[in-house]
Amino acid sequence: MIVIKDIAKSFGDVKAVRGVSFKAEDGKITTLLGANGSGKTTTFRSVTGLMKPDAGTVHIDTIDVRERTLEAQARLGVFPDQFGLYTRLTTREHIAYYAELHGLKGSALSDAINEVSKLLNLEDIIDRKTEGFSQGQRMKVALARAIVHKPQNIILDEPTRGLDVMNIRLLRDILLELKAQGHCILLSSHVMAEVDALSDHIVIMSDGLICADGTSASLVAESGQENLEEAFVHLTEQARRNAA
């Protein structure tokens, strides 16, 4: 479980995040939804311990990220918006490196690599260098690195960016399986169809604030609109008008 309470972060005169609070629960998919500059990335960096908020707290499974950063990070699997693969390494070497960072070694390391390889259908590329990989193949390697140590909490920043339909469906199925296993999944996305299909809880951000949250159905009902996309536009525009 990830609990964010009243976090705030400024960069000079720019207030990137202002008193953001929400909870991402185990066995559910929580989605941060917002336009560029809404504060999603700053919130994610605060959750992962890459950035310290000016105020507020983040807890990963009751562990305070500020006070026990490395212990909290060990409970996380992070799927970044840029995959950052080393082209001279094979898929196996990528996964092994990240697994070793999380303390896996010997037979436990081998078993973890084999398990994640089967889950993501990596057998045909497991011993290939990643240079020249397709976007879908790169996605699967990055996801394997994030979950090889079986973290309770998984964070994905724009995970479907650049993927084709088949790989989007594969990723969706994997996330639903991880959810069914009881993992806490926190993601950001601009793809309304994916947000609508996957999310148990949607948190809409605008100008560093949470302007609405709930299920897709409750947000549509609250806004009086016909679908999630129209609800998102209506609620964010309403928040900007109220702030003016």
XYZ file of N, CA and C in Angstrom:
732
model
N 0.839 -1.188 0.000
C 0.000 0.000 0.000
C 0.879 1.244 0.000
N 0.450 2.252 -0.739
C 1.161 3.525 -0.805
C 0.224 4.609 -0.275
N 0.703 5.362 0.715
C -0.114 6.417 1.316
C 0.628 7.744 1.196
N 0.027 8.679 0.477
C 0.590 10.017 0.288
C -0.264 10.988 1.091
N 0.364 11.780 1.931
C -0.386 12.696 2.788
C 0.197 14.101 2.735
N -0.560 15.007 2.177
C -0.266 16.454 2.197
C 1.117 16.805 1.665
N 1.564 16.123 0.591
C 2.895 16.462 0.083
C 2.840 17.749 -0.747
N 3.899 18.505 -0.633
C 4.038 19.755 -1.377
C 5.478 19.877 -1.848
N 5.659 20.443 -3.052
C 6.996 20.639 -3.599
C 6.998 21.848 -4.514
N 7.945 22.744 -4.269
C 8.089 23.936 -5.101
C 9.477 23.967 -5.723
N 9.549 24.564 -6.906
C 10.811 24.814 -7.589
C 10.874 26.319 -7.823
N 11.553 27.007 -6.929
C 11.529 28.465 -6.997
C 10.113 28.972 -6.734
N 9.602 29.752 -7.666
C 8.246 30.291 -7.518
C 7.165 29.345 -8.029
N 7.571 28.237 -8.620
C 6.610 27.292 -9.186
C 6.216 26.255 -8.134
N 4.942 26.200 -7.812
C 4.429 25.213 -6.863
C 3.966 23.992 -7.658
N 4.846 23.011 -7.750
C 4.570 21.842 -8.596
C 3.500 20.945 -7.995
N 3.544 20.770 -6.679
C 2.561 19.948 -5.973
C 2.148 20.699 -4.718
N 0.838 20.724 -4.466
C 0.319 21.534 -3.358
C -0.666 20.729 -2.513
N -0.163 20.127 -1.449
C -1.029 19.432 -0.515
C -1.738 18.223 -1.088
N -1.009 17.383 -1.807
C -1.600 16.200 -2.445
C -1.691 15.047 -1.451
N -2.867 14.442 -1.371
C -3.089 13.279 -0.507
C -3.945 12.252 -1.243
N -3.520 11.018 -1.224
C -4.351 9.914 -1.707
C -3.718 8.600 -1.279
N -4.455 7.520 -1.452
C -3.999 6.196 -1.065
C -4.121 5.249 -2.258
N -3.069 4.462 -2.495
C -3.099 3.398 -3.504
C -3.090 2.076 -2.744
N -4.156 1.312 -2.867
C -4.345 0.130 -2.040
C -3.846 -1.145 -2.705
N -3.549 -2.138 -1.872
C -3.170 -3.460 -2.365
C -4.340 -4.087 -3.120
N -4.014 -4.816 -4.182
C -5.046 -5.496 -4.957
C -5.877 -4.559 -5.812
N -5.379 -3.349 -6.039
C -6.095 -2.387 -6.859
C -5.116 -1.642 -7.773
N -5.649 -1.113 -8.873
C -4.869 -0.275 -9.783
C -5.337 1.161 -9.603
N -4.421 2.001 -9.166
C -4.695 3.429 -8.975
C -3.978 4.204 -10.071
N -4.691 5.114 -10.719
C -4.128 5.859 -11.848
C -4.118 7.354 -11.554
N -2.947 7.967 -11.768
C -2.837 9.428 -11.739
C -3.109 9.939 -13.142
N -4.087 10.807 -13.257
C -4.509 11.327 -14.553
C -4.394 12.834 -14.525
N -3.667 13.389 -15.497
C -3.513 14.833 -15.537
C -2.735 15.263 -16.757
N -2.926 16.515 -17.157
C -2.194 17.064 -18.292
C -0.730 17.243 -17.927
N 0.119 17.467 -18.923
C 1.519 17.764 -18.658
C 1.610 18.992 -17.754
N 2.473 18.904 -16.736
C 2.626 20.013 -15.810
C 1.642 20.001 -14.656
N 0.855 18.937 -14.547
C -0.150 18.882 -13.486
C 0.424 18.461 -12.138
N 1.630 17.891 -12.136
C 2.258 17.469 -10.886
C 2.425 15.969 -10.742
N 2.066 15.211 -11.769
C 2.155 13.749 -11.683
C 3.593 13.276 -11.484
N 4.515 13.792 -12.289
C 5.901 13.329 -12.218
C 6.527 13.683 -10.879
N 6.268 14.875 -10.377
C 6.790 15.267 -9.069
C 6.237 14.357 -7.983
N 4.964 14.012 -8.091
C 4.359 13.098 -7.130
C 5.027 11.730 -7.203
N 5.237 11.220 -8.400
C 5.890 9.923 -8.573
C 7.302 9.940 -7.988
N 8.040 11.002 -8.234
C 9.416 11.076 -7.737
C 9.446 11.153 -6.217
N 8.437 11.753 -5.638
C 8.344 11.785 -4.174
C 8.048 10.400 -3.624
N 7.198 9.647 -4.311
C 6.853 8.295 -3.882
C 8.067 7.377 -3.946
N 8.858 7.499 -5.003
C 10.002 6.605 -5.192
C 11.235 7.015 -4.402
N 11.181 8.165 -3.741
C 12.323 8.624 -2.964
C 13.383 9.323 -3.765
N 13.107 9.587 -5.049
C 14.072 10.310 -5.890
C 14.039 11.810 -5.616
N 13.004 12.257 -4.942
C 12.842 13.667 -4.628
C 12.192 13.783 -3.255
N 12.690 14.681 -2.434
C 12.107 14.894 -1.117
C 11.117 16.047 -1.177
N 9.871 15.797 -0.816
C 8.905 16.900 -0.809
C 9.263 17.928 0.263
N 8.817 19.147 0.067
C 9.056 20.202 1.052
C 8.220 19.995 2.303
N 7.079 19.329 2.138
C 6.183 19.065 3.257
C 5.418 17.783 2.964
N 4.838 17.206 4.013
C 4.039 16.005 3.847
C 4.854 14.728 3.945
N 4.163 13.603 3.851
C 4.807 12.300 4.009
C 4.344 11.315 2.941
N 5.213 10.341 2.662
C 4.879 9.209 1.806
C 5.266 7.948 2.554
N 4.337 7.009 2.650
C 4.613 5.725 3.295
C 4.409 4.591 2.289
N 5.389 3.700 2.228
C 5.300 2.487 1.426
C 5.167 1.321 2.393
N 3.989 0.710 2.447
C 3.751 -0.377 3.398
C 4.164 0.033 4.813
N 3.719 1.186 5.241
C 3.957 1.795 6.566
C 5.382 2.322 6.747
N 6.246 2.187 5.741
C 7.625 2.663 5.842
C 7.695 4.101 5.335
N 8.207 5.013 6.146
C 8.341 6.409 5.773
C 9.480 6.554 4.756
N 9.151 7.035 3.566
C 10.143 7.118 2.489
C 11.261 8.082 2.842
N 10.941 9.182 3.493
C 11.967 10.161 3.841
C 12.945 9.606 4.873
N 12.431 8.890 5.875
C 13.269 8.439 6.979
C 13.987 7.131 6.675
N 13.373 6.268 5.845
C 13.951 4.936 5.567
C 13.867 4.679 4.064
N 14.585 5.518 3.323
C 14.446 5.545 1.866
C 14.772 4.202 1.224
N 15.926 3.626 1.553
C 16.338 2.379 0.906
C 15.394 1.234 1.252
N 14.929 1.196 2.491
C 13.998 0.143 2.888
C 12.674 0.282 2.135
N 12.222 1.518 1.958
C 10.986 1.749 1.206
C 11.178 1.387 -0.266
N 12.308 1.770 -0.843
C 12.568 1.478 -2.253
C 12.634 -0.017 -2.520
N 13.048 -0.805 -1.536
C 13.098 -2.259 -1.696
C 11.705 -2.857 -1.862
N 10.678 -2.106 -1.442
C 9.286 -2.563 -1.557
C 8.642 -2.081 -2.847
N 9.436 -1.439 -3.700
C 8.915 -0.868 -4.942
C 9.516 -1.542 -6.170
N 8.722 -1.609 -7.227
C 9.211 -1.916 -8.563
C 8.822 -0.748 -9.439
N 9.783 -0.157 -10.114
C 9.535 1.077 -10.865
C 9.750 0.846 -12.354
N 8.720 1.137 -13.124
C 8.753 1.044 -14.582
C 8.804 2.478 -15.107
N 9.967 2.949 -15.582
C 10.126 4.357 -15.933
C 9.545 4.690 -17.304
N 9.363 5.997 -17.545
C 8.837 6.413 -18.843
C 9.886 6.276 -19.939
N 11.167 6.261 -19.577
C 12.247 5.983 -20.523
C 12.911 4.680 -20.092
N 12.961 3.691 -20.989
C 13.378 2.357 -20.592
C 14.855 2.275 -20.196
N 15.707 3.054 -20.848
C 17.104 3.139 -20.460
C 17.854 1.819 -20.493
N 17.730 1.068 -21.584
C 18.436 -0.202 -21.682
C 19.880 0.007 -22.141
N 20.747 -0.869 -21.665
C 22.142 -0.874 -22.108
C 22.253 -1.848 -23.280
N 22.521 -1.328 -24.456
C 22.405 -2.137 -25.670
C 23.410 -3.279 -25.744
N 24.491 -3.203 -24.999
C 25.487 -4.273 -25.047
C 25.144 -5.429 -24.114
N 24.133 -5.262 -23.288
C 23.736 -6.315 -22.365
C 22.587 -7.132 -22.944
N 22.536 -8.403 -22.594
C 21.411 -9.232 -22.986
C 20.232 -8.978 -22.044
N 19.086 -9.501 -22.438
C 17.911 -9.400 -21.572
C 18.191 -10.037 -20.219
N 18.796 -11.214 -20.223
C 19.110 -11.910 -18.970
C 20.034 -11.058 -18.093
N 21.022 -10.436 -18.708
C 21.971 -9.630 -17.939
C 21.298 -8.401 -17.330
N 20.376 -7.781 -18.078
C 19.619 -6.666 -17.516
C 18.850 -7.090 -16.271
N 18.105 -8.180 -16.409
C 17.255 -8.634 -15.305
C 18.107 -9.056 -14.113
N 19.196 -9.769 -14.395
C 20.071 -10.242 -13.318
C 20.675 -9.081 -12.548
N 21.068 -8.032 -13.254
C 21.683 -6.878 -12.593
C 20.720 -6.260 -11.588
N 19.472 -6.058 -12.011
C 18.491 -5.455 -11.117
C 18.132 -6.408 -9.976
N 18.068 -7.693 -10.269
C 17.772 -8.670 -9.220
C 18.866 -8.682 -8.157
N 20.103 -8.589 -8.594
C 21.219 -8.580 -7.655
C 21.208 -7.319 -6.799
N 20.774 -6.198 -7.368
C 20.660 -4.973 -6.578
C 19.671 -5.143 -5.431
N 18.710 -6.035 -5.637
C 17.717 -6.296 -4.593
C 18.084 -7.512 -3.738
N 19.322 -7.954 -3.848
C 19.820 -8.982 -2.938
C 19.639 -10.412 -3.376
N 19.147 -10.647 -4.592
C 18.973 -12.020 -5.064
C 20.304 -12.580 -5.563
N 20.552 -13.821 -5.274
C 21.797 -14.466 -5.721
C 21.593 -15.976 -5.803
N 22.521 -16.647 -6.471
C 22.497 -18.099 -6.552
C 21.240 -18.642 -7.207
N 20.696 -19.710 -6.631
C 19.514 -20.354 -7.211
C 18.288 -19.459 -7.149
N 18.199 -18.615 -6.119
C 17.069 -17.685 -6.017
C 17.082 -16.699 -7.178
N 18.274 -16.272 -7.576
C 18.421 -15.365 -8.709
C 17.997 -16.052 -10.001
N 18.489 -17.256 -10.228
C 18.142 -18.003 -11.443
C 16.644 -18.276 -11.520
N 16.066 -18.673 -10.391
C 14.632 -18.962 -10.365
C 13.809 -17.715 -10.662
N 14.226 -16.580 -10.118
C 13.494 -15.331 -10.339
C 13.542 -14.917 -11.804
N 14.711 -15.071 -12.434
C 14.848 -14.729 -13.852
C 13.969 -15.641 -14.702
N 13.991 -16.919 -14.415
C 13.181 -17.876 -15.184
C 11.687 -17.583 -15.019
N 11.277 -17.234 -13.813
C 9.861 -16.987 -13.550
C 9.371 -15.749 -14.290
N 10.143 -14.670 -14.215
C 9.707 -13.444 -14.889
C 9.815 -13.600 -16.402
N 10.748 -14.403 -16.873
C 10.874 -14.661 -18.304
C 9.636 -15.373 -18.835
N 9.138 -16.341 -18.086
C 7.924 -17.053 -18.496
C 6.700 -16.147 -18.441
N 6.611 -15.345 -17.387
C 5.466 -14.448 -17.230
C 5.348 -13.477 -18.398
N 6.486 -12.960 -18.867
C 6.488 -11.942 -19.913
C 6.833 -12.483 -21.294
N 6.909 -13.807 -21.409
C 7.222 -14.440 -22.702
C 8.532 -13.919 -23.294
N 9.585 -14.004 -22.490
C 10.885 -13.481 -22.901
C 11.845 -14.567 -23.399
N 11.382 -15.804 -23.449
C 12.304 -16.903 -23.735
C 13.066 -16.725 -25.044
N 12.414 -16.150 -26.058
C 13.076 -16.038 -27.363
C 14.095 -14.906 -27.428
N 14.082 -14.010 -26.433
C 15.047 -12.896 -26.446
C 15.884 -12.848 -25.177
N 15.782 -13.861 -24.331
C 16.418 -13.799 -23.023
C 17.940 -13.692 -23.121
N 18.537 -14.291 -24.135
C 19.998 -14.244 -24.272
C 20.453 -13.419 -25.470
N 19.566 -12.551 -25.963
C 19.930 -11.618 -27.026
C 20.300 -10.264 -26.439
N 21.300 -9.614 -27.037
C 21.592 -8.234 -26.653
C 20.411 -7.354 -27.053
N 20.158 -6.314 -26.258
C 18.952 -5.510 -26.458
C 19.081 -4.485 -27.583
N 20.248 -4.349 -28.162
C 20.402 -3.440 -29.302
C 19.503 -3.902 -30.451
N 18.716 -2.981 -30.982
C 17.827 -3.303 -32.086
C 16.482 -3.862 -31.672
N 16.218 -3.947 -30.373
C 14.925 -4.448 -29.913
C 13.796 -3.513 -30.334
N 12.633 -4.088 -30.591
C 11.445 -3.284 -30.863
C 10.994 -2.599 -29.580
N 10.073 -1.643 -29.714
C 9.560 -0.944 -28.540
C 8.864 -1.914 -27.585
N 8.146 -2.870 -28.137
C 7.479 -3.860 -27.300
C 8.461 -4.727 -26.534
N 9.534 -5.147 -27.188
C 10.555 -5.951 -26.527
C 11.249 -5.149 -25.431
N 11.520 -3.885 -25.722
C 12.146 -3.014 -24.725
C 11.232 -2.853 -23.515
N 9.938 -2.701 -23.770
C 8.970 -2.571 -22.681
C 9.022 -3.785 -21.773
N 9.060 -4.970 -22.363
C 9.032 -6.184 -21.560
C 10.302 -6.341 -20.718
N 11.450 -5.956 -21.272
C 12.692 -6.016 -20.499
C 12.622 -5.044 -19.320
N 12.144 -3.826 -19.570
C 12.044 -2.832 -18.501
C 11.074 -3.296 -17.417
N 9.965 -3.911 -17.815
C 9.003 -4.403 -16.835
C 9.584 -5.570 -16.052
N 10.319 -6.442 -16.731
C 10.953 -7.570 -16.038
C 11.920 -7.077 -14.971
N 12.692 -6.052 -15.290
C 13.608 -5.491 -14.289
C 12.844 -4.972 -13.070
N 11.673 -4.394 -13.325
C 10.910 -3.765 -12.251
C 10.274 -4.775 -11.306
N 9.939 -5.969 -11.815
C 9.170 -6.902 -10.988
C 9.918 -8.180 -10.649
N 11.181 -8.305 -11.059
C 11.905 -9.565 -10.846
C 12.027 -9.892 -9.364
N 12.102 -8.889 -8.492
C 12.250 -9.133 -7.053
C 10.905 -9.248 -6.330
N 9.814 -9.330 -7.120
C 8.455 -9.490 -6.606
C 8.086 -8.406 -5.587
N 8.182 -7.152 -5.985
C 7.831 -6.080 -5.056
C 6.324 -6.043 -4.820
N 5.925 -5.647 -3.621
C 4.502 -5.535 -3.330
C 3.873 -4.381 -4.093
N 4.657 -3.339 -4.350
C 4.134 -2.113 -4.956
C 4.842 -1.840 -6.277
N 4.063 -1.572 -7.316
C 4.613 -1.387 -8.657
C 4.151 -0.044 -9.198
N 5.111 0.759 -9.655
C 4.823 2.096 -10.170
C 5.193 2.148 -11.643
N 4.253 2.607 -12.461
C 4.473 2.660 -13.908
C 4.137 4.057 -14.417
N 5.103 4.687 -15.066
C 4.928 6.039 -15.594
C 4.684 5.953 -17.100
N 3.462 6.236 -17.520
C 3.070 6.179 -18.936
C 3.495 4.859 -19.586
N 3.052 3.724 -19.058
C 3.587 2.437 -19.520
C 3.242 2.063 -20.947
N 2.152 2.590 -21.508
C 1.766 2.182 -22.868
C 2.308 3.100 -23.944
N 3.110 4.078 -23.559
C 3.625 5.036 -24.539
C 4.442 4.329 -25.616
N 4.072 4.520 -26.876
C 4.828 3.983 -27.992
C 4.579 2.514 -28.300
N 3.651 1.878 -27.585
C 3.413 0.460 -27.804
C 2.310 0.239 -28.832
N 2.412 -0.886 -29.554
C 1.343 -1.228 -30.490
C 0.208 -1.932 -29.749
N -0.861 -2.218 -30.459
C -2.064 -2.758 -29.835
C -1.792 -4.072 -29.117
N -1.030 -4.970 -29.740
C -0.791 -6.271 -29.144
C 0.005 -6.158 -27.846
N 0.998 -5.280 -27.816
C 1.796 -5.125 -26.608
C 1.042 -4.371 -25.524
N 0.142 -3.469 -25.912
C -0.724 -2.821 -24.922
C -1.619 -3.861 -24.257
N -2.159 -4.767 -25.065
C -3.008 -5.825 -24.507
C -2.206 -6.746 -23.597
N -0.975 -7.071 -23.988
C -0.126 -7.908 -23.152
C 0.145 -7.232 -21.815
N 0.496 -5.950 -21.869
C 0.774 -5.213 -20.641
C -0.464 -5.154 -19.754
N -1.622 -4.919 -20.364
C -2.869 -4.868 -19.602
C -3.116 -6.186 -18.883
N -2.916 -7.310 -19.590
C -3.137 -8.620 -18.986
C -2.173 -8.863 -17.825
N -0.921 -8.426 -17.999
C 0.080 -8.603 -16.939
C -0.304 -7.795 -15.706
N -0.740 -6.554 -15.916
C -1.119 -5.707 -14.783
C -2.331 -6.278 -14.058
N -3.282 -6.800 -14.797
C -4.455 -7.398 -14.165
C -4.081 -8.648 -13.377
N -3.114 -9.414 -13.884
C -2.644 -10.593 -13.159
C -1.934 -10.177 -11.865
N -1.091 -9.146 -11.939
C -0.398 -8.656 -10.748
C -1.395 -8.112 -9.725
N -2.416 -7.431 -10.211
C -3.480 -6.953 -9.328
C -4.166 -8.132 -8.640
N -4.478 -9.176 -9.397
C -5.148 -10.349 -8.836
C -4.290 -11.034 -7.777
N -2.974 -10.902 -7.899
C -2.059 -11.471 -6.909
C -1.965 -10.618 -5.650
N -2.637 -9.457 -5.654
C -2.676 -8.613 -4.466
C -1.687 -7.473 -4.451
N -1.014 -7.231 -5.579
C -0.058 -6.130 -5.620
C -0.766 -4.784 -5.664
N -0.089 -3.784 -5.139
C -0.531 -2.395 -5.267
C 0.101 -1.827 -6.534
N -0.723 -1.323 -7.446
C -0.225 -0.808 -8.716
C -0.632 0.648 -8.849
N 0.368 1.499 -9.035
C 0.150 2.940 -9.225
C 0.732 3.323 -10.570
N -0.095 3.882 -11.450
C 0.399 4.244 -12.769
C -0.119 5.617 -13.189
N 0.511 6.158 -14.202
C 0.018 7.375 -14.844
C -0.218 7.063 -16.309
N -1.194 7.727 -16.901
C -1.498 7.476 -18.305
C -2.319 8.625 -18.864
N -2.171 8.841 -20.180
C -3.015 9.786 -20.900
C -4.036 9.068 -21.775
N -3.956 7.734 -21.832
C -4.815 6.965 -22.721
C -6.106 6.639 -21.980
N -7.168 7.365 -22.308
C -8.402 7.260 -21.539
C -8.988 5.855 -21.576
N -8.897 5.176 -22.716
C -9.451 3.823 -22.809
C -8.744 2.890 -21.841
N -7.416 3.034 -21.717
C -6.666 2.193 -20.791
C -7.013 2.534 -19.351
N -7.099 3.828 -19.047
C -7.451 4.253 -17.693
C -8.816 3.705 -17.315
N -9.754 3.825 -18.236
C -11.121 3.365 -17.991
C -11.165 1.858 -17.781
N -10.386 1.114 -18.575
C -10.426 -0.346 -18.522
C -9.705 -0.915 -17.308
N -8.642 -0.241 -16.861
C -7.780 -0.823 -15.839
C -8.042 -0.330 -14.425
N -8.479 0.910 -14.280
C -8.378 1.585 -12.988
C -9.512 1.253 -12.030
N -9.134 0.947 -10.798
C -10.098 0.848 -9.708
C -10.299 2.209 -9.047
N -9.259 3.030 -9.098
C -9.287 4.339 -8.452
C -8.519 5.319 -9.346
N -9.151 6.423 -9.689
C -8.537 7.441 -10.553
C -8.382 8.730 -9.756
N -7.171 9.277 -9.797
C -6.875 10.543 -9.123
C -6.542 11.577 -10.195
N -7.382 12.582 -10.345
C -7.184 13.614 -11.367
C -6.441 14.790 -10.752
N -5.309 15.155 -11.380
C -4.503 16.274 -10.903
C -4.554 17.433 -11.885
N -4.529 18.642 -11.329
C -4.501 19.854 -12.145
C -3.754 20.931 -11.377
N -2.703 21.485 -11.996
C -1.932 22.572 -11.384
C -1.460 22.232 -9.983
N -0.977 20.995 -9.797
C -0.396 20.597 -8.522
C -1.379 20.196 -7.456
N -2.666 20.168 -7.794
C -3.712 19.817 -6.835
C -4.512 18.626 -7.333
N -5.140 17.912 -6.415
C -6.116 16.903 -6.790
C -7.467 17.591 -6.929
N -8.025 17.531 -8.122
C -9.305 18.201 -8.342
C -10.476 17.242 -8.286
N -10.221 15.934 -8.353
C -11.291 14.937 -8.228
C -10.652 13.564 -8.114
N -11.350 12.641 -7.475
C -10.895 11.256 -7.471
C -12.087 10.343 -7.254
N -11.939 9.095 -7.696
C -13.015 8.122 -7.584
C -12.877 7.078 -8.664
N -13.926 6.303 -8.881
C -13.945 5.348 -9.975
C -14.286 6.084 -11.269
N -14.083 5.408 -12.386
C -14.452 6.006 -13.664
C -15.933 6.372 -13.677
N -16.765 5.465 -13.194
C -18.210 5.711 -13.196
C -18.586 6.888 -12.303
N -17.955 6.977 -11.126
C -18.320 8.063 -10.208
C -17.858 9.418 -10.728
N -16.722 9.446 -11.422
C -16.233 10.709 -11.979
C -17.123 11.177 -13.127
N -17.571 10.246 -13.952
C -18.500 10.596 -15.032
C -19.800 11.134 -14.443
N -20.297 10.467 -13.404
C -21.534 10.917 -12.775
C -21.363 12.284 -12.117
N -20.234 12.479 -11.428
C -19.969 13.755 -10.756
C -19.920 14.915 -11.730
N -19.338 14.658 -12.897
C -19.158 15.733 -13.883
C -20.399 15.968 -14.734
N -21.296 14.977 -14.778
C -22.468 15.090 -15.630
C -22.151 14.921 -17.105
N -21.017 14.292 -17.400
C -20.586 14.108 -18.784
C -20.890 12.687 -19.254
N -20.565 12.407 -20.519
C -20.934 11.129 -21.116
C -19.869 10.052 -20.962
N -18.624 10.438 -20.794
C -17.557 9.450 -20.698
C -16.405 10.026 -19.888
N -15.382 9.194 -19.646
C -14.275 9.605 -18.783
C -13.480 10.760 -19.385
N -13.263 10.737 -20.691
C -12.499 11.823 -21.317
C -13.191 13.163 -21.118
N -14.500 13.198 -21.372
C -15.244 14.447 -21.180
C -15.277 14.835 -19.706
N -15.382 13.854 -18.829
C -15.372 14.137 -17.391
C -14.045 14.741 -16.971
N -12.931 14.194 -17.489
C -11.609 14.717 -17.167
C -11.477 16.175 -17.598
N -11.868 16.468 -18.823
C -11.773 17.847 -19.327
C -12.636 18.782 -18.482
N -13.862 18.361 -18.202
C -14.783 19.197 -17.435
C -14.248 19.468 -16.026
N -13.779 18.439 -15.344
C -13.340 18.592 -13.959
C -12.060 19.415 -13.846
N -11.127 19.241 -14.789
C -9.908 20.038 -14.736
C -10.164 21.496 -15.081
N -11.021 21.743 -16.060
C -11.368 23.128 -16.404
C -12.121 23.793 -15.261
N -12.974 23.043 -14.607
C -13.718 23.577 -13.459
C -12.747 23.939 -12.332
N -11.736 23.097 -12.107
C -10.754 23.367 -11.063
C -9.954 24.634 -11.379
N -9.604 24.839 -12.637
C -8.858 26.036 -13.020
C -9.717 27.301 -12.847
N -11.000 27.190 -13.191
C -11.890 28.338 -12.996
C -12.039 28.684 -11.515
N -12.148 27.671 -10.692
C -12.308 27.909 -9.259
C -11.060 28.517 -8.638
N -9.879 28.155 -9.219
C -8.615 28.669 -8.688
C -8.319 30.075 -9.155
N -8.977 30.508 -10.221
C -8.691 31.837 -10.794
C -9.210 32.962 -9.909
